[in-house]
PDB file of C-alpha atoms in Angstrom:
ATOM      1  CA  MET A   1       0.060   0.150   0.000  1.00 46.00           C
ATOM      2  CA  SER A   2       0.904   3.435  -0.531  1.00 45.00           C
ATOM      3  CA  ASN A   3       1.814   6.103   2.346  1.00 49.00           C
ATOM      4  CA  ASN A   4      -0.875   7.434   0.713  1.00 53.00           C
ATOM      5  CA  THR A   5      -3.023   5.331   2.453  1.00 56.00           C
ATOM      6  CA  ARG A   6      -6.376   7.251   3.912  1.00 56.00           C
ATOM      7  CA  MET A   7      -8.222   7.059   6.973  1.00 62.00           C
ATOM      8  CA  PRO A   8     -11.398   5.845   6.500  1.00 57.00           C
ATOM      9  CA  GLU A   9     -13.963   8.663   6.616  1.00 71.00           C
ATOM     10  CA  GLY A  10     -16.848   6.283   8.173  1.00 83.00           C
ATOM     11  CA  PRO A  11     -16.058   3.929  10.738  1.00 95.00           C
ATOM     12  CA  LEU A  12     -12.589   2.306  11.584  1.00 97.00           C
ATOM     13  CA  PRO A  13     -12.406  -1.607  10.745  1.00 97.00           C
ATOM     14  CA  LEU A  14     -11.322  -2.889  14.360  1.00 97.00           C
ATOM     15  CA  PHE A  15      -8.759  -5.902  14.968  1.00 97.00           C
ATOM     16  CA  PRO A  16      -8.297  -6.619  18.580  1.00 97.00           C
ATOM     17  CA  LEU A  17      -4.992  -8.222  19.505  1.00 97.00           C
ATOM     18  CA  GLU A  18      -3.064  -9.214  22.487  1.00 96.00           C
ATOM     19  CA  VAL A  19      -0.554  -6.506  20.942  1.00 96.00           C
ATOM     20  CA  VAL A  20       0.077  -2.904  21.303  1.00 98.00           C
ATOM     21  CA  LEU A  21       0.922  -1.423  18.517  1.00 98.00           C
ATOM     22  CA  PHE A  22       3.092   1.872  18.465  1.00 98.00           C
ATOM     23  CA  PRO A  23       3.349   4.601  15.475  1.00 97.00           C
ATOM     24  CA  ASN A  24       5.965   4.244  12.815  1.00 96.00           C
ATOM     25  CA  THR A  25       6.432   0.673  14.076  1.00 96.00           C
ATOM     26  CA  THR A  26       5.797  -2.463  11.965  1.00 96.00           C
ATOM     27  CA  LEU A  27       3.814  -5.785  12.947  1.00 97.00           C
ATOM     28  CA  PRO A  28       3.749  -8.924  10.817  1.00 97.00           C
ATOM     29  CA  LEU A  29       0.493 -10.669  11.465  1.00 97.00           C
ATOM     30  CA  HIS A  30      -0.511 -14.138  10.063  1.00 97.00           C
ATOM     31  CA  ILE A  31      -4.967 -13.224   8.931  1.00 97.00           C
ATOM     32  CA  PHE A  32      -6.836 -16.956   9.195  1.00 96.00           C
ATOM     33  CA  GLU A  33     -10.534 -16.059  10.780  1.00 96.00           C
ATOM     34  CA  GLU A  34     -12.799 -15.347   7.916  1.00 96.00           C
ATOM     35  CA  ARG A  35     -14.205 -12.220   9.725  1.00 96.00           C
ATOM     36  CA  TYR A  36     -10.385 -10.739   9.440  1.00 97.00           C
ATOM     37  CA  LYS A  37      -9.973 -12.451   5.941  1.00 97.00           C
ATOM     38  CA  GLU A  38     -12.835 -10.365   4.756  1.00 97.00           C
ATOM     39  CA  MET A  39     -11.723  -7.272   6.556  1.00 97.00           C
ATOM     40  CA  ILE A  40      -8.038  -6.881   5.506  1.00 98.00           C
ATOM     41  CA  ASN A  41      -9.229  -8.001   1.997  1.00 97.00           C
ATOM     42  CA  GLU A  42     -11.544  -4.908   2.123  1.00 96.00           C
ATOM     43  CA  CYS A  43      -8.683  -2.547   3.294  1.00 96.00           C
ATOM     44  CA  ILE A  44      -6.448  -3.960   0.751  1.00 96.00           C
ATOM     45  CA  ALA A  45      -8.748  -3.235  -2.009  1.00 96.00           C
ATOM     46  CA  GLU A  46      -9.893   0.163  -0.780  1.00 94.00           C
ATOM     47  CA  ASP A  47      -6.350   1.168   0.464  1.00 94.00           C
ATOM     48  CA  ARG A  48      -7.744   1.867   3.555  1.00 95.00           C
ATOM     49  CA  ALA A  49      -6.517   1.600   7.232  1.00 97.00           C
ATOM     50  CA  PHE A  50      -7.666  -0.145  10.292  1.00 98.00           C
ATOM     51  CA  GLY A  51      -7.671  -0.215  14.138  1.00 98.00           C
ATOM     52  CA  VAL A  52      -5.347  -2.577  16.182  1.00 98.00           C
ATOM     53  CA  VAL A  53      -6.517  -2.375  19.319  1.00 98.00           C
ATOM     54  CA  LEU A  54      -5.427  -4.196  22.579  1.00 97.00           C
ATOM     55  CA  SER A  55      -8.421  -6.841  23.534  1.00 96.00           C
ATOM     56  CA  ARG A  56      -8.786  -7.278  27.374  1.00 92.00           C
ATOM     57  CA  GLY A  57     -11.390 -10.443  28.298  1.00 88.00           C
ATOM     58  CA  ASN A  58     -14.590  -9.895  25.916  1.00 85.00           C
ATOM     59  CA  GLY A  59     -13.679  -6.149  25.285  1.00 90.00           C
ATOM     60  CA  VAL A  60     -11.349  -4.016  23.997  1.00 95.00           C
ATOM     61  CA  LEU A  61      -9.226  -0.939  25.181  1.00 97.00           C
ATOM     62  CA  ARG A  62     -10.487   2.340  24.465  1.00 96.00           C
ATOM     63  CA  THR A  63      -6.649   3.744  22.879  1.00 98.00           C
ATOM     64  CA  GLY A  64      -5.482   2.337  19.782  1.00 98.00           C
ATOM     65  CA  SER A  65      -3.367   2.851  16.278  1.00 98.00           C
ATOM     66  CA  THR A  66      -4.149   2.729  13.123  1.00 98.00           C
ATOM     67  CA  ALA A  67      -2.753   0.676  10.379  1.00 98.00           C
ATOM     68  CA  THR A  68      -1.920   0.124   6.998  1.00 97.00           C
ATOM     69  CA  VAL A  69      -1.085  -3.327   5.125  1.00 97.00           C
ATOM     70  CA  GLU A  70       2.644  -2.631   3.685  1.00 97.00           C
ATOM     71  CA  GLN A  71       3.093  -6.345   1.791  1.00 97.00           C
ATOM     72  CA  VAL A  72       1.308  -9.486   1.640  1.00 97.00           C
ATOM     73  CA  VAL A  73       4.138 -11.710   2.201  1.00 97.00           C
ATOM     74  CA  GLN A  74       2.061 -14.973   1.301  1.00 97.00           C
ATOM     75  CA  ARG A  75      -1.445 -16.154   0.311  1.00 96.00           C
ATOM     76  CA  PHE A  76      -2.611 -19.061   1.007  1.00 96.00           C
ATOM     77  CA  GLU A  77      -5.242 -21.013  -0.992  1.00 95.00           C
ATOM     78  CA  ASP A  78      -7.669 -20.985   2.060  1.00 95.00           C
ATOM     79  CA  GLY A  79      -7.823 -17.234   1.912  1.00 95.00           C
ATOM     80  CA  ARG A  80      -5.417 -16.845   4.872  1.00 96.00           C
ATOM     81  CA  MET A  81      -2.898 -14.618   4.485  1.00 97.00           C
ATOM     82  CA  VAL A  82       0.476 -13.225   6.014  1.00 98.00           C
ATOM     83  CA  ILE A  83       1.067  -9.690   5.930  1.00 98.00           C
ATOM     84  CA  ILE A  84       3.616  -6.786   7.278  1.00 98.00           C
ATOM     85  CA  THR A  85       1.709  -3.964   8.441  1.00 98.00           C
ATOM     86  CA  PHE A  86       2.889  -0.703   9.869  1.00 98.00           C
ATOM     87  CA  GLY A  87       1.591   1.496  12.664  1.00 98.00           C
ATOM     88  CA  ARG A  88       0.359   5.478  11.794  1.00 97.00           C
ATOM     89  CA  GLN A  89      -2.123   7.372  13.562  1.00 97.00           C
ATOM     90  CA  ARG A  90      -3.487   6.988  17.165  1.00 98.00           C
ATOM     91  CA  PHE A  91      -7.059   7.353  18.229  1.00 98.00           C
ATOM     92  CA  GLU A  92      -9.301   7.056  20.851  1.00 98.00           C
ATOM     93  CA  ILE A  93     -12.895   4.756  20.570  1.00 97.00           C
ATOM     94  CA  LEU A  94     -16.283   6.650  20.510  1.00 97.00           C
ATOM     95  CA  ALA A  95     -18.805   3.952  19.883  1.00 96.00           C
ATOM     96  CA  ILE A  96     -18.537   0.253  18.644  1.00 95.00           C
ATOM     97  CA  GLN A  97     -20.852  -0.932  16.039  1.00 95.00           C
ATOM     98  CA  THR A  98     -21.227  -4.289  15.459  1.00 93.00           C
ATOM     99  CA  ASP A  99     -23.291  -4.675  12.120  1.00 94.00           C
ATOM    100  CA  ARG A 100     -20.482  -6.781  10.353  1.00 94.00           C
ATOM    101  CA  SER A 101     -18.938  -9.951  10.913  1.00 95.00           C
ATOM    102  CA  PHE A 102     -15.965  -7.765  12.493  1.00 96.00           C
ATOM    103  CA  PHE A 103     -15.825  -4.498  14.774  1.00 95.00           C
ATOM    104  CA  GLN A 104     -16.069  -1.431  13.270  1.00 97.00           C
ATOM    105  CA  ALA A 105     -15.523   1.684  15.876  1.00 97.00           C
ATOM    106  CA  GLU A 106     -16.632   5.886  15.330  1.00 97.00           C
ATOM    107  CA  VAL A 107     -13.303   6.873  16.460  1.00 97.00           C
ATOM    108  CA  GLN A 108     -11.269  10.305  17.173  1.00 96.00           C
ATOM    109  CA  TYR A 109      -7.619  10.396  16.210  1.00 96.00           C
ATOM    110  CA  PHE A 110      -5.227  12.017  18.124  1.00 97.00           C
ATOM    111  CA  GLU A 111      -1.559  13.829  18.500  1.00 96.00           C
ATOM    112  CA  ASP A 112       0.376  14.621  21.242  1.00 97.00           C
ATOM    113  CA  ASP A 113      -0.891  18.143  23.455  1.00 95.00           C
ATOM    114  CA  ASP A 114       2.427  19.215  24.721  1.00 94.00           C
ATOM    115  CA  LEU A 115       5.133  18.928  21.657  1.00 91.00           C
ATOM    116  CA  GLU A 116       8.026  20.002  24.284  1.00 93.00           C
ATOM    117  CA  PRO A 117      11.041  17.504  23.034  1.00 93.00           C
ATOM    118  CA  ALA A 118      12.261  15.350  26.064  1.00 96.00           C
ATOM    119  CA  SER A 119      15.698  16.230  27.177  1.00 97.00           C
ATOM    120  CA  SER A 120      18.898  15.618  25.461  1.00 97.00           C
ATOM    121  CA  GLN A 121      19.884  13.958  29.212  1.00 97.00           C
ATOM    122  CA  THR A 122      16.777  11.701  29.324  1.00 98.00           C
ATOM    123  CA  ILE A 123      17.688  10.512  25.217  1.00 98.00           C
ATOM    124  CA  LEU A 124      21.248  10.064  25.857  1.00 98.00           C
ATOM    125  CA  LEU A 125      20.132   7.758  28.801  1.00 98.00           C
ATOM    126  CA  ALA A 126      17.254   5.755  27.545  1.00 98.00           C
ATOM    127  CA  LEU A 127      19.535   4.875  23.993  1.00 98.00           C
ATOM    128  CA  GLU A 128      22.258   3.593  26.737  1.00 97.00           C
ATOM    129  CA  ARG A 129      20.211   1.478  28.635  1.00 97.00           C
ATOM    130  CA  PHE A 130      17.903   0.149  25.215  1.00 97.00           C
ATOM    131  CA  GLU A 131      21.624  -0.619  23.641  1.00 96.00           C
ATOM    132  CA  GLU A 132      22.797  -2.815  26.585  1.00 94.00           C
ATOM    133  CA  LEU A 133      19.141  -4.223  26.686  1.00 95.00           C
ATOM    134  CA  ALA A 134      19.364  -5.910  23.457  1.00 94.00           C
ATOM    135  CA  ARG A 135      22.632  -7.223  23.832  1.00 92.00           C
ATOM    136  CA  LEU A 136      21.490  -8.666  26.728  1.00 90.00           C
ATOM    137  CA  MET A 137      18.295 -10.246  24.854  1.00 88.00           C
ATOM    138  CA  GLU A 138      20.530 -11.162  21.808  1.00 85.00           C
ATOM    139  CA  GLU A 139      17.886  -8.997  19.862  1.00 79.00           C
ATOM    140  CA  GLU A 140      18.850  -8.000  16.451  1.00 81.00           C
ATOM    141  CA  THR A 141      17.558  -4.309  16.377  1.00 85.00           C
ATOM    142  CA  GLU A 142      19.163  -1.051  15.581  1.00 89.00           C
ATOM    143  CA  THR A 143      19.437   1.624  17.419  1.00 93.00           C
ATOM    144  CA  PRO A 144      17.502   4.835  16.604  1.00 94.00           C
ATOM    145  CA  GLU A 145      18.013   8.038  15.738  1.00 94.00           C
ATOM    146  CA  ALA A 146      18.477  10.215  18.418  1.00 95.00           C
ATOM    147  CA  ASP A 147      16.719  12.878  16.941  1.00 94.00           C
ATOM    148  CA  HIS A 148      13.566  10.879  16.027  1.00 94.00           C
ATOM    149  CA  PRO A 149      10.287  12.856  16.854  1.00 91.00           C
ATOM    150  CA  GLU A 150       8.743   9.982  18.267  1.00 95.00           C
ATOM    151  CA  LEU A 151      11.725   7.976  19.843  1.00 97.00           C
ATOM    152  CA  SER A 152       9.602   7.250  22.762  1.00 98.00           C
ATOM    153  CA  PHE A 153       7.607   4.739  20.049  1.00 98.00           C
ATOM    154  CA  GLN A 154      10.754   3.494  18.951  1.00 97.00           C
ATOM    155  CA  LEU A 155      12.960   2.659  22.858  1.00 98.00           C
ATOM    156  CA  ALA A 156       9.420   1.047  23.615  1.00 98.00           C
ATOM    157  CA  GLN A 157       9.229  -1.430  21.450  1.00 96.00           C
ATOM    158  CA  ILE A 158      11.204  -3.779  22.802  1.00 96.00           C
ATOM    159  CA  SER A 159       9.413  -4.306  26.132  1.00 96.00           C
ATOM    160  CA  PRO A 160       7.034  -7.476  26.227  1.00 95.00           C
ATOM    161  CA  ASP A 161       5.162  -5.504  28.833  1.00 97.00           C
ATOM    162  CA  LEU A 162       1.162  -5.123  27.422  1.00 97.00           C
ATOM    163  CA  ASN A 163       0.114  -2.825  30.318  1.00 97.00           C
ATOM    164  CA  PHE A 164       3.129  -0.457  30.179  1.00 98.00           C
ATOM    165  CA  ARG A 165       3.098  -0.434  26.065  1.00 98.00           C
ATOM    166  CA  GLN A 166      -1.023   0.612  26.449  1.00 98.00           C
ATOM    167  CA  THR A 167       0.570   3.524  28.712  1.00 98.00           C
ATOM    168  CA  ILE A 168       2.828   4.975  26.555  1.00 98.00           C
ATOM    169  CA  LEU A 169       0.601   4.952  23.629  1.00 98.00           C
ATOM    170  CA  GLN A 170      -2.531   6.744  25.343  1.00 98.00           C
ATOM    171  CA  ILE A 171       0.577   9.773  26.846  1.00 98.00           C
ATOM    172  CA  ARG A 172       0.440  12.909  25.046  1.00 98.00           C
ATOM    173  CA  SER A 173       3.549  14.086  25.765  1.00 97.00           C
ATOM    174  CA  GLU A 174       6.720  12.777  23.745  1.00 97.00           C
ATOM    175  CA  ALA A 175       8.928  14.126  27.052  1.00 97.00           C
ATOM    176  CA  ASP A 176       6.899  12.294  29.248  1.00 98.00           C
ATOM    177  CA  ARG A 177       6.470   8.990  27.532  1.00 98.00           C
ATOM    178  CA  MET A 178      10.826   9.342  27.309  1.00 98.00           C
ATOM    179  CA  GLU A 179       9.916   9.707  31.016  1.00 98.00           C
ATOM    180  CA  GLN A 180       8.467   6.382  31.251  1.00 98.00           C
ATOM    181  CA  VAL A 181      10.624   4.165  29.002  1.00 98.00           C
ATOM    182  CA  CYS A 182      13.789   5.754  30.284  1.00 98.00           C
ATOM    183  CA  GLU A 183      12.504   4.234  33.896  1.00 98.00           C
ATOM    184  CA  HIS A 184      11.327   1.207  32.452  1.00 98.00           C
ATOM    185  CA  LEU A 185      13.949   0.496  30.657  1.00 98.00           C
ATOM    186  CA  ALA A 186      15.617   0.729  33.610  1.00 97.00           C
ATOM    187  CA  VAL A 187      13.692  -1.825  35.508  1.00 96.00           C
ATOM    188  CA  LEU A 188      13.829  -4.045  32.394  1.00 96.00           C
ATOM    189  CA  LEU A 189      17.780  -4.325  32.395  1.00 95.00           C
ATOM    190  CA  GLU A 190      17.657  -5.142  35.967  1.00 94.00           C
ATOM    191  CA  ARG A 191      15.307  -8.328  35.802  1.00 91.00           C
ATOM    192  CA  HIS A 192      17.470  -9.651  32.928  1.00 86.00           C
ATOM    193  CA  LYS A 193      20.603  -9.453  35.083  1.00 85.00           C
ATOM    194  CA  VAL A 194      19.114 -11.398  38.031  1.00 81.00           C
ATOM    195  CA  GLY A 195      17.843 -13.611  35.097  1.00 66.00           C
ATOM    196  CA  LYS A 196      21.130 -14.476  34.259  1.00 67.00           C
ATOM    197  CA  GLU A 197      22.614 -14.787  37.466  1.00 62.00           C
ATOM    198  CA  VAL A 198      19.723 -16.836  38.224  1.00 62.00           C
ATOM    199  CA  ARG A 199      20.882 -19.344  35.071  1.00 65.00           C
ATOM    200  CA  LYS A 200      24.569 -19.310  35.656  1.00 66.00           C
ATOM    201  CA  ILE A 201      23.562 -20.802  39.216  1.00 65.00           C
ATOM    202  CA  ALA A 202      21.047 -23.219  37.499  1.00 62.00           C
ATOM    203  CA  ARG A 203      23.740 -24.634  35.093  1.00 65.00           C
ATOM    204  CA  ARG A 204      26.426 -24.812  37.775  1.00 63.00           C
ATOM    205  CA  ASN A 205      23.426 -26.859  39.910  1.00 63.00           C
ATOM    206  CA  GLY A 206      22.731 -28.792  36.680  1.00 58.00           C
ATOM    207  CA  HIS A 207      19.341 -27.251  36.553  1.00 52.00           C
ATOM    208  CA  SER A 208      18.759 -24.786  33.643  1.00 48.00           C
ATOM    209  CA  LYS A 209      16.213 -26.381  32.404  1.00 48.00           C
ATOM    210  CA  HIS A 210      13.745 -25.955  35.226  1.00 50.00           C
ATOM    211  CA  VAL A 211      14.678 -22.142  35.843  1.00 43.00           C
ATOM    212  CA  PRO A 212      11.889 -19.821  34.548  1.00 46.00           C
ATOM    213  CA  ASP A 213      12.457 -16.458  32.699  1.00 45.00           C
ATOM    214  CA  VAL A 214      12.259 -13.471  35.472  1.00 43.00           C
ATOM    215  CA  THR A 215      11.500 -10.884  32.191  1.00 42.00           C
ATOM    216  CA  GLY A 216       7.804 -11.131  33.080  1.00 40.00           C
ATOM    217  CA  LEU A 217       7.635 -11.007  36.830  1.00 38.00           C
ATOM    218  CA  ASP A 218       6.892  -7.768  38.471  1.00 37.00           C
TER     219      ASP A 218
END
């Protein structure tokens, strides 16, 4: 799809997932449910965006991000497909419509209210922590540029914590997001360091297969 993909003028098709999508980040998806095959095929045919929202129980959270289909990697004979999507614009759900096989919503799009940039000290510290965490996690990821206008979203991509990611998505200040991201990266670093030490001890004791990864623990 092109960069001119339009936001729906009417209801926004919704894709509830156990995922938080940030603007200007990619998300690969395997589309296999019939209702979402229908939705994605419509979005591709009409060059339209859809909304990714975090599912919670039988409902969805109010704030999400639009996504566009950037590439159809593979189509299967049964209609399933593997696609690459790209996060675009944040929105808040005003009302949900249930007249289609998939949910749609009336939404309000929003940008940051506070345009004050993060401090250079916070940016440098967050980048240092991100790089160290990526090494510990053995993630093959490029460090974002310090002058990226939404650096917070790029750095928060490394976090598996959905509650944290949702909080960051909702904040309307890059400076405030960067402060929280910087603190969160410090927490993740400490967890990984503790986990690494625990696994070292366990290997010496011959129990490495039974040691849990503490990354996701509170």
